[in-house]
Coordinates of C-alpha atoms in Angstrom, one line a residue:
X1 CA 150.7 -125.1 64.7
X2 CA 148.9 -127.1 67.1
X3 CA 149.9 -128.6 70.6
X4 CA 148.5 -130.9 73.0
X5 CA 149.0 -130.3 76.6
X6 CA 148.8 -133.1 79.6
X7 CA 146.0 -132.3 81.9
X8 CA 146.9 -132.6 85.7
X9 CA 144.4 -133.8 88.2
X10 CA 141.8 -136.3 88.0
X11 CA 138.2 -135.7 86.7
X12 CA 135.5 -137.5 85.7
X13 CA 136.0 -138.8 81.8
X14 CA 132.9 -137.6 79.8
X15 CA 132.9 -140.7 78.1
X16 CA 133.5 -144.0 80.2
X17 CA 132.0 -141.3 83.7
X18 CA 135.6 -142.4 85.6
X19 CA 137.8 -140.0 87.5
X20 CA 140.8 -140.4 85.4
X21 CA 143.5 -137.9 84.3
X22 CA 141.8 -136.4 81.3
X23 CA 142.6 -134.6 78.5
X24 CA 141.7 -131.5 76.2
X25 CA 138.6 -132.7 75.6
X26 CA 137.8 -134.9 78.6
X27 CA 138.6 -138.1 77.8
X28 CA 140.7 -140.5 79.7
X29 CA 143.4 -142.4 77.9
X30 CA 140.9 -145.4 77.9
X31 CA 138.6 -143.8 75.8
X32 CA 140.8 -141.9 73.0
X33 CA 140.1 -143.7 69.5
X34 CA 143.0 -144.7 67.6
X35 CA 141.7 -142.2 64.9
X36 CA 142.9 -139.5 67.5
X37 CA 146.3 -140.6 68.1
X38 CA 149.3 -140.0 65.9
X39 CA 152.8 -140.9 65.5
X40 CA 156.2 -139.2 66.6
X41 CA 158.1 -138.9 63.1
X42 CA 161.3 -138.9 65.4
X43 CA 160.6 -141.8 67.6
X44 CA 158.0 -143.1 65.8
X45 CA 155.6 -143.3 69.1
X46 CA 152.3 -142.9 69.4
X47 CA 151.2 -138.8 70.0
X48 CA 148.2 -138.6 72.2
X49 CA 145.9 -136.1 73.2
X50 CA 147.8 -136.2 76.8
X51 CA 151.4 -135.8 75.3
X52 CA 153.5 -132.7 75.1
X53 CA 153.8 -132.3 71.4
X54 CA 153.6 -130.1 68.3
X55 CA 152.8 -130.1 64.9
X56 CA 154.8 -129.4 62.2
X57 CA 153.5 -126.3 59.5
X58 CA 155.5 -127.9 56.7
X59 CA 154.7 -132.2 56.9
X60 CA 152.0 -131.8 59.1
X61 CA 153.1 -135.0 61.3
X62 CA 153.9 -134.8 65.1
X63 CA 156.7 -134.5 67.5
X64 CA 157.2 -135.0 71.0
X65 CA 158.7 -132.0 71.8
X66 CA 161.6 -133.9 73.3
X67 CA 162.5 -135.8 70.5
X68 CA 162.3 -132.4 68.7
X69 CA 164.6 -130.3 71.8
X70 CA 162.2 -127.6 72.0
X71 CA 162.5 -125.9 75.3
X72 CA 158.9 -125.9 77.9
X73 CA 159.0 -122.0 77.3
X74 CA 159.2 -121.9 73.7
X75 CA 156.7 -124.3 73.4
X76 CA 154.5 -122.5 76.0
X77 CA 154.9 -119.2 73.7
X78 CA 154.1 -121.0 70.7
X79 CA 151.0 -122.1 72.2
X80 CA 150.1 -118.6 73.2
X81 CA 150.1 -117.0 69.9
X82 CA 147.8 -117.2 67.8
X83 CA 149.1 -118.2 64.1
X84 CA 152.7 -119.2 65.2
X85 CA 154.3 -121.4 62.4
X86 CA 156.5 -123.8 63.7
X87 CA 158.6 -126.8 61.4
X88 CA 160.7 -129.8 62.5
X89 CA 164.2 -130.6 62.2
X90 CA 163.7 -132.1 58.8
X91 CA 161.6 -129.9 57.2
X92 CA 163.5 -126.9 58.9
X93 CA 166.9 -128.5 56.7
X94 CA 164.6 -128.9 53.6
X95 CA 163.5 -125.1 53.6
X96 CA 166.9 -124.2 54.0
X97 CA 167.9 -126.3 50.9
X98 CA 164.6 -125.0 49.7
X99 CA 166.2 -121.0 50.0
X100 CA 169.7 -122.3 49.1
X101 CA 167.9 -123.5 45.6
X102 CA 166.0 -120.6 45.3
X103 CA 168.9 -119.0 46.0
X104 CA 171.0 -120.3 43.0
X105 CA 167.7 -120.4 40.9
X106 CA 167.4 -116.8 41.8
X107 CA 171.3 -116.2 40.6
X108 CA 170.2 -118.5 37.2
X109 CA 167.2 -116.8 36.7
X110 CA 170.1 -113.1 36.8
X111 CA 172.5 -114.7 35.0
X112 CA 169.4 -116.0 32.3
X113 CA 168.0 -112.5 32.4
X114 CA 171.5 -111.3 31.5
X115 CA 172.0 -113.5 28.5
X116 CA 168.2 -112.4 27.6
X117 CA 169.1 -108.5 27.9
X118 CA 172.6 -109.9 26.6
X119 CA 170.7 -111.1 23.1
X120 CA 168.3 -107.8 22.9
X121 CA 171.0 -105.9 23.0
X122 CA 172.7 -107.7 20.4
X123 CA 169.5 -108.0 18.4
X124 CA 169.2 -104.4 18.7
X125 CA 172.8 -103.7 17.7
X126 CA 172.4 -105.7 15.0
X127 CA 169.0 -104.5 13.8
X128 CA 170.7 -101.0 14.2
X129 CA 174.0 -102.1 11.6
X130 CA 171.1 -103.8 9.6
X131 CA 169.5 -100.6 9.5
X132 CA 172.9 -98.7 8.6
X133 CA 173.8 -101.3 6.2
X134 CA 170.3 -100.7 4.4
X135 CA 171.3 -96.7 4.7
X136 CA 174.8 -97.4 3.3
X137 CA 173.2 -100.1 0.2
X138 CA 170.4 -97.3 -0.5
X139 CA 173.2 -94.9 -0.7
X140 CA 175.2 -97.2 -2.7
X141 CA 172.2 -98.2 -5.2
X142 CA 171.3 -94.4 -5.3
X143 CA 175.0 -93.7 -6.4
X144 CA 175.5 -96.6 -8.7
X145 CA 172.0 -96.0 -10.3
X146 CA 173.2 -92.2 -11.0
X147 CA 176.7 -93.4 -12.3
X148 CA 174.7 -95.6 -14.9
X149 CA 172.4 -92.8 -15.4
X150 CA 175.3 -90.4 -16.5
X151 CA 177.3 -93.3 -18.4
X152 CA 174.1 -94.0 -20.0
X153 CA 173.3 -90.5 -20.8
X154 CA 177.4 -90.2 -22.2
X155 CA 177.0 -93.3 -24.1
X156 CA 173.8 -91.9 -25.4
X157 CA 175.6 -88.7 -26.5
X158 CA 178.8 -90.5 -28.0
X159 CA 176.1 -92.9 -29.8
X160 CA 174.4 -89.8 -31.4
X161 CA 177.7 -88.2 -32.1
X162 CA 179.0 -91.5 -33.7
X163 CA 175.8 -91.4 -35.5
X164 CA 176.1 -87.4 -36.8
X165 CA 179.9 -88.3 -38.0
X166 CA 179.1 -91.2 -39.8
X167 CA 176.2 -89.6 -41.6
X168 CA 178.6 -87.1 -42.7
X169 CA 181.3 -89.6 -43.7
X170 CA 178.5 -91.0 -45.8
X171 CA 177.3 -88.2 -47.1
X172 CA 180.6 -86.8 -47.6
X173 CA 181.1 -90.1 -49.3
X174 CA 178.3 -90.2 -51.7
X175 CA 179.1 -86.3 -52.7
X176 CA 182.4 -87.6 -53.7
X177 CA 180.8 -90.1 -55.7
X178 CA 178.8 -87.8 -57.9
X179 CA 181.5 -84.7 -57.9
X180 CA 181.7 -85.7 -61.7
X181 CA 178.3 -86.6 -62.6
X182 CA 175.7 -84.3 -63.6
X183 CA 171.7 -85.3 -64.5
X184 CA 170.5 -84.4 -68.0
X185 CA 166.3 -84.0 -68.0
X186 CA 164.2 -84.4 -71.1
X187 CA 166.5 -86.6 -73.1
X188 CA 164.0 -89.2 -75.4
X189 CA 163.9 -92.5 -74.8
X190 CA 165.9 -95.2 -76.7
X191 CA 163.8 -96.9 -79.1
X192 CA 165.9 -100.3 -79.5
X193 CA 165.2 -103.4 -77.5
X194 CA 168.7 -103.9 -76.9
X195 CA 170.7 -102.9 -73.7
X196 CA 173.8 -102.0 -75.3
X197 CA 172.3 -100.7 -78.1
X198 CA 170.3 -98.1 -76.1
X199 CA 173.2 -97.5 -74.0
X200 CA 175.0 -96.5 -77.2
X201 CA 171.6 -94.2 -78.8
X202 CA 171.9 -92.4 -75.0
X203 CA 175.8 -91.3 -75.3
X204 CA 175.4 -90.3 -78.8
X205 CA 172.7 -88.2 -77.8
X206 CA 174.6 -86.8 -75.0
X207 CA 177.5 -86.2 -77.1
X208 CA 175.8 -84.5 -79.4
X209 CA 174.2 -82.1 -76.5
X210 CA 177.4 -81.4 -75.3
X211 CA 179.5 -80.6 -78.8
X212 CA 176.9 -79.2 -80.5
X213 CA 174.1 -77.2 -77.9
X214 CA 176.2 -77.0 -74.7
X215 CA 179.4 -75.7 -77.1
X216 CA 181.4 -77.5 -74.2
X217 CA 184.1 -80.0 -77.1
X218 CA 186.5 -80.7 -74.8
X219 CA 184.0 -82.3 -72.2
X220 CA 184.5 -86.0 -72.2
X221 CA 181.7 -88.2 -71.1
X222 CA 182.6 -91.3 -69.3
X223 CA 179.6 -92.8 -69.0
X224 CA 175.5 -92.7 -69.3
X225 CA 172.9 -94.0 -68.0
X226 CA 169.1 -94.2 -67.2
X227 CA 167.4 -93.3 -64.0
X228 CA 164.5 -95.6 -63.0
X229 CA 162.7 -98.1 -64.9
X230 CA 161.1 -97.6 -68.0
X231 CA 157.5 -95.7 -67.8
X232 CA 154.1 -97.1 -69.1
X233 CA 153.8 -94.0 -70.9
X234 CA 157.3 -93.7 -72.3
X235 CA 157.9 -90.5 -70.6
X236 CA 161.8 -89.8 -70.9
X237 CA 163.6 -90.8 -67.7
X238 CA 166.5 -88.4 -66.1
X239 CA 169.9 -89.7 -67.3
X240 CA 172.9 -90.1 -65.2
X241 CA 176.0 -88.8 -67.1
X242 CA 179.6 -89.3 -65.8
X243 CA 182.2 -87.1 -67.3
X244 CA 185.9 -87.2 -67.0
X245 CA 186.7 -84.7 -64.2
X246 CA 184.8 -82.0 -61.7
X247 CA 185.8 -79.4 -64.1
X248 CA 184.3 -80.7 -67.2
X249 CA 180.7 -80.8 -64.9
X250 CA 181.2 -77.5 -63.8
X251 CA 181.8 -77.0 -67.9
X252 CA 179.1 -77.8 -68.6
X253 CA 177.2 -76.6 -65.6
X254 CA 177.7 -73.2 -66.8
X255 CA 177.2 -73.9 -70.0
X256 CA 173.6 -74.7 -69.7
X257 CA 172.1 -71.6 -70.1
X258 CA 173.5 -72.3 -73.9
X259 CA 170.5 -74.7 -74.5
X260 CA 168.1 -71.3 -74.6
X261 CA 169.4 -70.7 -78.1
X262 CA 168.4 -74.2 -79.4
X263 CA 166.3 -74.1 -82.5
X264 CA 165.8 -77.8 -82.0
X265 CA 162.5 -77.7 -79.9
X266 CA 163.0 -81.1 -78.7
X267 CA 166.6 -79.8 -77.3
X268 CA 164.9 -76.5 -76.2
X269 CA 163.2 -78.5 -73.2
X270 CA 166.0 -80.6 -72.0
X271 CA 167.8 -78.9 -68.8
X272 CA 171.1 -80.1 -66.5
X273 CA 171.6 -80.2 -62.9
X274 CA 174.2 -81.0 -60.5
X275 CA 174.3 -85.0 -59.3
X276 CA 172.9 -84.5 -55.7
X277 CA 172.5 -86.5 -52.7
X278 CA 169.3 -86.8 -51.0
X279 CA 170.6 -84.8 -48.2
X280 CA 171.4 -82.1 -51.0
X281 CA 167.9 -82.6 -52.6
X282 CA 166.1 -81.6 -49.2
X283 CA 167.9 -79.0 -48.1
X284 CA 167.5 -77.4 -51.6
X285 CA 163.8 -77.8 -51.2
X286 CA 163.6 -76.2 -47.8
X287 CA 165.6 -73.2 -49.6
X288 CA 163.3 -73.0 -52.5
X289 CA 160.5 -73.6 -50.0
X290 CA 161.8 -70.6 -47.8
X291 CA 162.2 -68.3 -51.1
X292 CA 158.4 -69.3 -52.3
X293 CA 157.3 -67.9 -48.7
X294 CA 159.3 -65.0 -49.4
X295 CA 157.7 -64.1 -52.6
X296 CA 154.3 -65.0 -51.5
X297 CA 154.7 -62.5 -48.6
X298 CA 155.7 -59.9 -51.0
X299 CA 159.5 -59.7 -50.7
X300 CA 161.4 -59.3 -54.2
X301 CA 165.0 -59.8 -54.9
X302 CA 165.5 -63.5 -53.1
X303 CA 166.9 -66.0 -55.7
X304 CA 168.8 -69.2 -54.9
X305 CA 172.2 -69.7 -55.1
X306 CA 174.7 -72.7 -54.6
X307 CA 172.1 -74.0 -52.3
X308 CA 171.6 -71.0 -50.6
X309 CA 169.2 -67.8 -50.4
X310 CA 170.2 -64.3 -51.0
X311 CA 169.0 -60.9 -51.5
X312 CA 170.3 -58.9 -54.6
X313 CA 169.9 -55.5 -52.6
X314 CA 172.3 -57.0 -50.0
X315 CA 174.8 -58.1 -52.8
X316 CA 174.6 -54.6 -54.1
X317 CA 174.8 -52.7 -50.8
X318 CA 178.2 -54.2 -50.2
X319 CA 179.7 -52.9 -52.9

Protein backbone atom coordinates (compact mmCIF):
# COMPACT_ATOMS: atom_id res chain seq x y z
CA UNK A 1 0.00 0.00 0.00
CA UNK A 2 1.37 3.24 -0.71
CA UNK A 3 0.08 6.86 0.33
CA UNK A 4 0.99 10.28 -0.48
CA UNK A 5 0.74 12.89 2.15
CA UNK A 6 0.29 16.95 1.53
CA UNK A 7 3.27 18.68 2.76
CA UNK A 8 2.47 21.91 4.97
CA UNK A 9 4.70 24.89 4.72
CA UNK A 10 6.51 26.41 2.02
CA UNK A 11 10.16 25.41 0.95
CA UNK A 12 12.21 25.94 -1.69
CA UNK A 13 11.34 23.35 -4.72
CA UNK A 14 14.57 21.38 -5.62
CA UNK A 15 13.61 21.68 -9.08
CA UNK A 16 12.33 25.20 -10.32
CA UNK A 17 14.60 26.77 -6.65
CA UNK A 18 10.93 28.50 -5.58
CA UNK A 19 9.38 28.50 -2.14
CA UNK A 20 6.33 26.63 -2.92
CA UNK A 21 4.36 24.05 -0.95
CA UNK A 22 6.30 20.94 -1.81
CA UNK A 23 5.87 17.50 -1.73
CA UNK A 24 7.46 14.00 -0.74
CA UNK A 25 10.16 14.63 -2.78
CA UNK A 26 10.46 18.29 -3.03
CA UNK A 27 8.78 19.38 -5.78
CA UNK A 28 6.25 21.98 -6.19
CA UNK A 29 3.11 21.26 -8.04
CA UNK A 30 4.73 23.16 -11.02
CA UNK A 31 7.31 20.80 -11.48
CA UNK A 32 5.53 17.20 -11.05
CA UNK A 33 5.58 15.40 -14.63
CA UNK A 34 2.54 14.01 -15.80
CA UNK A 35 4.29 10.55 -15.63
CA UNK A 36 3.92 11.07 -11.73
CA UNK A 37 0.37 11.82 -11.42
CA UNK A 38 -2.44 9.34 -11.57
CA UNK A 39 -6.08 9.03 -11.64
CA UNK A 40 -8.86 8.63 -8.88
CA UNK A 41 -10.80 5.42 -10.17
CA UNK A 42 -13.72 6.89 -8.12
CA UNK A 43 -13.76 10.40 -9.30
CA UNK A 44 -11.60 9.98 -12.02
CA UNK A 45 -9.25 13.03 -10.93
CA UNK A 46 -5.93 13.51 -11.19
CA UNK A 47 -3.79 11.88 -7.84
CA UNK A 48 -0.83 13.88 -7.19
CA UNK A 49 2.08 13.57 -5.11
CA UNK A 50 0.35 16.40 -2.76
CA UNK A 51 -3.08 14.52 -2.42
CA UNK A 52 -4.29 12.41 0.44
CA UNK A 53 -4.55 9.11 -1.27
CA UNK A 54 -3.95 5.37 -1.33
CA UNK A 55 -3.31 2.68 -3.41
CA UNK A 56 -5.18 -0.23 -3.85
CA UNK A 57 -3.18 -3.96 -3.28
CA UNK A 58 -5.64 -5.62 -5.65
CA UNK A 59 -5.98 -3.06 -9.06
CA UNK A 60 -3.22 -1.12 -8.22
CA UNK A 61 -5.00 2.33 -9.25
CA UNK A 62 -5.57 5.22 -6.77
CA UNK A 63 -8.12 6.72 -4.52
CA UNK A 64 -8.56 9.87 -2.86
CA UNK A 65 -9.21 8.71 0.37
CA UNK A 66 -12.48 10.65 0.40
CA UNK A 67 -13.89 9.26 -2.54
CA UNK A 68 -12.91 5.93 -0.86
CA UNK A 69 -14.51 7.05 3.09
CA UNK A 70 -11.51 6.08 4.76
CA UNK A 71 -11.20 7.81 8.03
CA UNK A 72 -7.61 10.42 8.65
CA UNK A 73 -6.77 7.71 11.48
CA UNK A 74 -7.08 4.65 9.58
CA UNK A 75 -5.23 6.05 6.82
CA UNK A 76 -2.54 7.44 9.25
CA UNK A 77 -2.22 3.68 10.64
CA UNK A 78 -1.94 2.29 7.42
CA UNK A 79 0.73 4.44 6.61
CA UNK A 80 2.54 3.52 9.76
CA UNK A 81 2.85 -0.14 9.21
CA UNK A 82 4.97 -1.45 7.27
CA UNK A 83 3.37 -4.14 4.73
CA UNK A 84 -0.39 -3.09 5.39
CA UNK A 85 -2.55 -4.40 2.41
CA UNK A 86 -5.27 -2.25 1.78
CA UNK A 87 -8.18 -2.78 -1.38
CA UNK A 88 -10.92 -0.46 -2.67
CA UNK A 89 -14.48 -0.69 -2.66
CA UNK A 90 -14.55 -2.61 -5.90
CA UNK A 91 -11.96 -4.92 -5.52
CA UNK A 92 -13.01 -5.34 -1.69
CA UNK A 93 -16.75 -6.65 -3.46
CA UNK A 94 -14.73 -8.78 -6.04
CA UNK A 95 -12.77 -10.66 -3.30
CA UNK A 96 -15.81 -11.23 -1.55
CA UNK A 97 -17.43 -12.78 -4.73
CA UNK A 98 -13.92 -14.17 -5.12
CA UNK A 99 -14.41 -16.20 -1.43
CA UNK A 100 -18.17 -16.69 -2.11
CA UNK A 101 -16.83 -18.72 -5.48
CA UNK A 102 -14.27 -20.33 -3.84
CA UNK A 103 -16.71 -20.97 -1.45
CA UNK A 104 -19.09 -22.94 -3.68
CA UNK A 105 -16.05 -24.26 -5.64
CA UNK A 106 -14.82 -25.53 -2.37
CA UNK A 107 -18.41 -27.26 -1.68
CA UNK A 108 -18.09 -28.66 -5.72
CA UNK A 109 -14.77 -29.64 -5.28
CA UNK A 110 -16.58 -31.96 -1.65
CA UNK A 111 -19.38 -32.85 -3.40
CA UNK A 112 -16.85 -33.99 -6.63
CA UNK A 113 -14.63 -35.69 -4.08
CA UNK A 114 -17.73 -37.45 -2.85
CA UNK A 115 -18.89 -38.82 -6.19
CA UNK A 116 -14.89 -39.75 -6.73
CA UNK A 117 -14.77 -41.75 -3.21
CA UNK A 118 -18.54 -42.47 -4.24
CA UNK A 119 -17.18 -44.43 -7.59
CA UNK A 120 -14.05 -46.16 -5.60
CA UNK A 121 -16.10 -47.46 -3.46
CA UNK A 122 -18.36 -48.83 -5.91
CA UNK A 123 -15.37 -49.89 -8.04
CA UNK A 124 -14.20 -51.60 -5.10
CA UNK A 125 -17.50 -53.22 -4.26
CA UNK A 126 -17.67 -54.27 -7.47
CA UNK A 127 -14.21 -55.59 -7.99
CA UNK A 128 -14.88 -57.37 -4.53
CA UNK A 129 -18.47 -59.26 -6.11
CA UNK A 130 -16.16 -59.70 -9.22
CA UNK A 131 -13.80 -61.35 -7.15
CA UNK A 132 -16.63 -63.54 -5.33
CA UNK A 133 -18.27 -64.23 -8.52
CA UNK A 134 -14.72 -65.61 -9.89
CA UNK A 135 -14.72 -67.68 -6.37
CA UNK A 136 -18.36 -68.80 -6.85
CA UNK A 137 -17.60 -69.74 -11.13
CA UNK A 138 -14.14 -71.56 -9.98
CA UNK A 139 -16.27 -73.36 -7.49
CA UNK A 140 -18.88 -74.03 -9.95
CA UNK A 141 -16.33 -75.12 -12.89
CA UNK A 142 -14.47 -77.20 -10.13
CA UNK A 143 -17.88 -78.97 -9.28
CA UNK A 144 -19.18 -79.32 -12.85
CA UNK A 145 -15.69 -80.58 -14.01
CA UNK A 146 -15.92 -83.35 -11.10
CA UNK A 147 -19.65 -84.14 -12.00
CA UNK A 148 -18.42 -84.88 -15.62
CA UNK A 149 -15.50 -86.61 -14.28
CA UNK A 150 -17.66 -89.08 -12.32
CA UNK A 151 -20.40 -89.39 -15.18
CA UNK A 152 -17.55 -89.94 -17.42
CA UNK A 153 -15.96 -92.41 -15.26
CA UNK A 154 -19.84 -94.20 -14.79
CA UNK A 155 -20.35 -94.06 -18.45
CA UNK A 156 -16.91 -95.49 -18.77
CA UNK A 157 -17.85 -98.42 -16.49
CA UNK A 158 -21.47 -99.00 -17.99
CA UNK A 159 -19.61 -98.89 -21.57
CA UNK A 160 -17.23 -101.67 -20.36
CA UNK A 161 -20.03 -103.50 -18.68
CA UNK A 162 -22.13 -103.24 -21.94
CA UNK A 163 -19.11 -104.40 -23.63
CA UNK A 164 -18.39 -107.62 -21.12
CA UNK A 165 -22.37 -108.60 -21.59
CA UNK A 166 -22.39 -108.36 -25.12
CA UNK A 167 -19.24 -110.42 -25.53
CA UNK A 168 -20.96 -112.99 -23.65
CA UNK A 169 -24.26 -112.73 -25.50
CA UNK A 170 -21.99 -113.43 -28.44
CA UNK A 171 -20.10 -115.95 -27.24
CA UNK A 172 -22.95 -117.43 -25.69
CA UNK A 173 -24.35 -117.16 -29.09
CA UNK A 174 -21.80 -118.70 -31.16
CA UNK A 175 -21.55 -121.78 -28.47
CA UNK A 176 -25.17 -122.23 -29.27
CA UNK A 177 -24.32 -122.36 -32.76
CA UNK A 178 -21.84 -125.22 -32.64
CA UNK A 179 -23.65 -127.21 -29.58
CA UNK A 180 -24.30 -129.81 -32.43
CA UNK A 181 -21.27 -129.76 -34.40
CA UNK A 182 -18.21 -131.48 -33.81
CA UNK A 183 -14.63 -131.16 -36.01
CA UNK A 184 -13.30 -134.46 -37.49
CA UNK A 185 -9.16 -134.21 -38.16
CA UNK A 186 -7.43 -136.25 -40.74
CA UNK A 187 -10.23 -137.03 -43.08
CA UNK A 188 -8.61 -137.24 -47.02
CA UNK A 189 -9.31 -134.90 -49.36
CA UNK A 190 -12.06 -135.16 -52.08
CA UNK A 191 -10.50 -135.99 -55.22
CA UNK A 192 -13.45 -134.69 -57.69
CA UNK A 193 -13.45 -131.27 -59.14
CA UNK A 194 -17.00 -130.86 -58.43
CA UNK A 195 -18.52 -129.03 -55.39
CA UNK A 196 -21.32 -131.21 -54.88
CA UNK A 197 -19.63 -134.10 -55.74
CA UNK A 198 -17.00 -133.68 -52.99
CA UNK A 199 -19.55 -132.56 -50.69
CA UNK A 200 -21.14 -135.97 -51.30
CA UNK A 201 -17.38 -138.14 -51.13
CA UNK A 202 -16.99 -136.05 -47.47
CA UNK A 203 -20.48 -137.36 -45.84
CA UNK A 204 -19.96 -140.79 -47.13
CA UNK A 205 -16.83 -140.79 -45.51
CA UNK A 206 -18.17 -139.41 -42.38
CA UNK A 207 -20.90 -141.79 -42.46
CA UNK A 208 -18.94 -144.46 -42.73
CA UNK A 209 -16.66 -143.19 -39.61
CA UNK A 210 -19.53 -143.00 -37.61
CA UNK A 211 -21.40 -146.57 -38.47
CA UNK A 212 -18.60 -148.40 -38.98
CA UNK A 213 -15.34 -146.98 -36.54
CA UNK A 214 -17.13 -144.75 -34.04
CA UNK A 215 -19.97 -147.87 -33.65
CA UNK A 216 -22.33 -144.65 -33.03
CA UNK A 217 -25.63 -146.01 -35.97
CA UNK A 218 -28.11 -144.00 -34.73
CA UNK A 219 -26.02 -140.73 -35.05
CA UNK A 220 -27.42 -138.71 -37.95
CA UNK A 221 -25.27 -136.25 -39.71
CA UNK A 222 -26.88 -133.15 -40.91
CA UNK A 223 -24.31 -131.79 -42.65
CA UNK A 224 -20.32 -131.55 -43.68
CA UNK A 225 -18.11 -129.48 -44.60
CA UNK A 226 -14.47 -128.29 -45.20
CA UNK A 227 -12.51 -125.94 -43.04
CA UNK A 228 -10.23 -123.51 -45.00
CA UNK A 229 -9.29 -123.44 -48.50
CA UNK A 230 -7.67 -126.14 -50.20
CA UNK A 231 -3.69 -126.61 -49.40
CA UNK A 232 -0.87 -126.48 -52.07
CA UNK A 233 0.22 -129.61 -50.70
CA UNK A 234 -3.10 -131.36 -50.36
CA UNK A 235 -2.82 -131.78 -46.80
CA UNK A 236 -6.41 -132.85 -45.49
CA UNK A 237 -8.30 -129.91 -44.08
CA UNK A 238 -10.48 -130.23 -40.56
CA UNK A 239 -14.16 -130.90 -41.53
CA UNK A 240 -17.01 -129.30 -39.96
CA UNK A 241 -19.74 -131.92 -39.20
CA UNK A 242 -23.33 -131.00 -38.02
CA UNK A 243 -25.28 -133.74 -36.58
CA UNK A 244 -28.94 -133.95 -35.58
CA UNK A 245 -28.92 -133.07 -31.92
CA UNK A 246 -26.35 -132.21 -28.72
CA UNK A 247 -26.65 -135.75 -27.79
CA UNK A 248 -25.73 -137.45 -30.93
CA UNK A 249 -22.16 -135.06 -30.57
CA UNK A 250 -21.74 -136.06 -27.23
CA UNK A 251 -22.31 -139.80 -28.99
CA UNK A 252 -19.92 -139.63 -30.60
CA UNK A 253 -17.73 -137.59 -28.44
CA UNK A 254 -17.34 -140.48 -26.26
CA UNK A 255 -17.19 -142.72 -28.77
CA UNK A 256 -13.88 -141.58 -30.10
CA UNK A 257 -11.70 -143.44 -28.11
CA UNK A 258 -13.30 -146.30 -30.52
CA UNK A 259 -11.10 -145.19 -33.42
CA UNK A 260 -7.85 -146.90 -31.38
CA UNK A 261 -9.13 -150.27 -32.56
CA UNK A 262 -9.06 -149.24 -36.29
CA UNK A 263 -7.13 -151.59 -38.46
CA UNK A 264 -7.61 -149.12 -41.21
CA UNK A 265 -4.30 -147.08 -40.79
CA UNK A 266 -5.65 -144.25 -42.68
CA UNK A 267 -8.75 -144.21 -40.01
CA UNK A 268 -6.20 -144.97 -37.17
CA UNK A 269 -4.99 -141.18 -37.41
CA UNK A 270 -8.14 -139.38 -37.80
CA UNK A 271 -9.39 -137.82 -34.21
CA UNK A 272 -12.76 -135.69 -33.17
CA UNK A 273 -13.18 -132.72 -31.04
CA UNK A 274 -15.80 -130.55 -29.80
CA UNK A 275 -16.84 -127.34 -32.24
CA UNK A 276 -15.26 -124.56 -30.13
CA UNK A 277 -15.23 -120.96 -30.15
CA UNK A 278 -12.16 -118.98 -30.23
CA UNK A 279 -12.82 -117.88 -26.75
CA UNK A 280 -12.99 -121.78 -26.00
CA UNK A 281 -9.82 -122.43 -28.03
CA UNK A 282 -7.68 -119.97 -25.82
CA UNK A 283 -8.72 -120.67 -22.74
CA UNK A 284 -8.08 -124.39 -23.43
CA UNK A 285 -4.55 -123.43 -24.43
CA UNK A 286 -3.80 -121.45 -21.30
CA UNK A 287 -5.04 -124.86 -19.42
CA UNK A 288 -2.94 -127.09 -21.49
CA UNK A 289 -0.27 -124.38 -21.23
CA UNK A 290 -0.66 -124.36 -17.26
CA UNK A 291 -0.58 -128.38 -17.25
CA UNK A 292 2.84 -128.39 -19.53
CA UNK A 293 4.32 -126.03 -16.70
CA UNK A 294 3.16 -128.46 -14.31
CA UNK A 295 4.75 -131.43 -15.79
CA UNK A 296 7.87 -129.65 -16.66
CA UNK A 297 8.29 -128.63 -12.90
CA UNK A 298 7.83 -132.13 -11.95
CA UNK A 299 4.28 -132.47 -10.74
CA UNK A 300 2.36 -135.81 -11.99
CA UNK A 301 -1.21 -136.55 -11.95
CA UNK A 302 -2.57 -133.07 -13.74
CA UNK A 303 -4.67 -133.98 -16.88
CA UNK A 304 -7.29 -131.75 -18.54
CA UNK A 305 -10.79 -132.11 -18.26
CA UNK A 306 -13.92 -130.28 -19.74
CA UNK A 307 -11.62 -127.42 -20.08
CA UNK A 308 -10.29 -127.60 -16.88
CA UNK A 309 -7.15 -128.92 -14.77
CA UNK A 310 -7.32 -131.42 -12.13
CA UNK A 311 -5.28 -133.58 -9.98
CA UNK A 312 -6.07 -137.38 -9.78
CA UNK A 313 -4.73 -137.53 -6.06
CA UNK A 314 -7.39 -134.89 -5.21
CA UNK A 315 -10.15 -136.86 -7.17
CA UNK A 316 -9.08 -139.88 -5.12
CA UNK A 317 -8.73 -138.16 -1.74
CA UNK A 318 -12.38 -137.30 -1.73
CA UNK A 319 -13.57 -140.39 -1.89
Amino acid sequence: MEARTRQGGKKKCRECNQFKELDEDMRCTTCVTPEDKDECRTCKRKVTEIDNAIKCDGCKTWNHIGCEKVGKNYYKALKEEDGATWFCKICKQTILSSFGQLAKLKEDYKQVMKKIQGITDKNERVKIIEEKMEEKDDDIVDKVTNTIVEKTEAVDIVQKTAEVVIRHIEEKEKREKRKKNVVVYNVPESSHNEVQSRIDEDLSRCNDLFENSLKVRECKIERVSKLGRPREDNRSRPMLVQLRSEDDKWSSLTSAKNIKHETNPEKKKIGISKDLTKEERDAEKRVRQELYEKRSNGEQGWYVKNGKLYREQAIRNRF
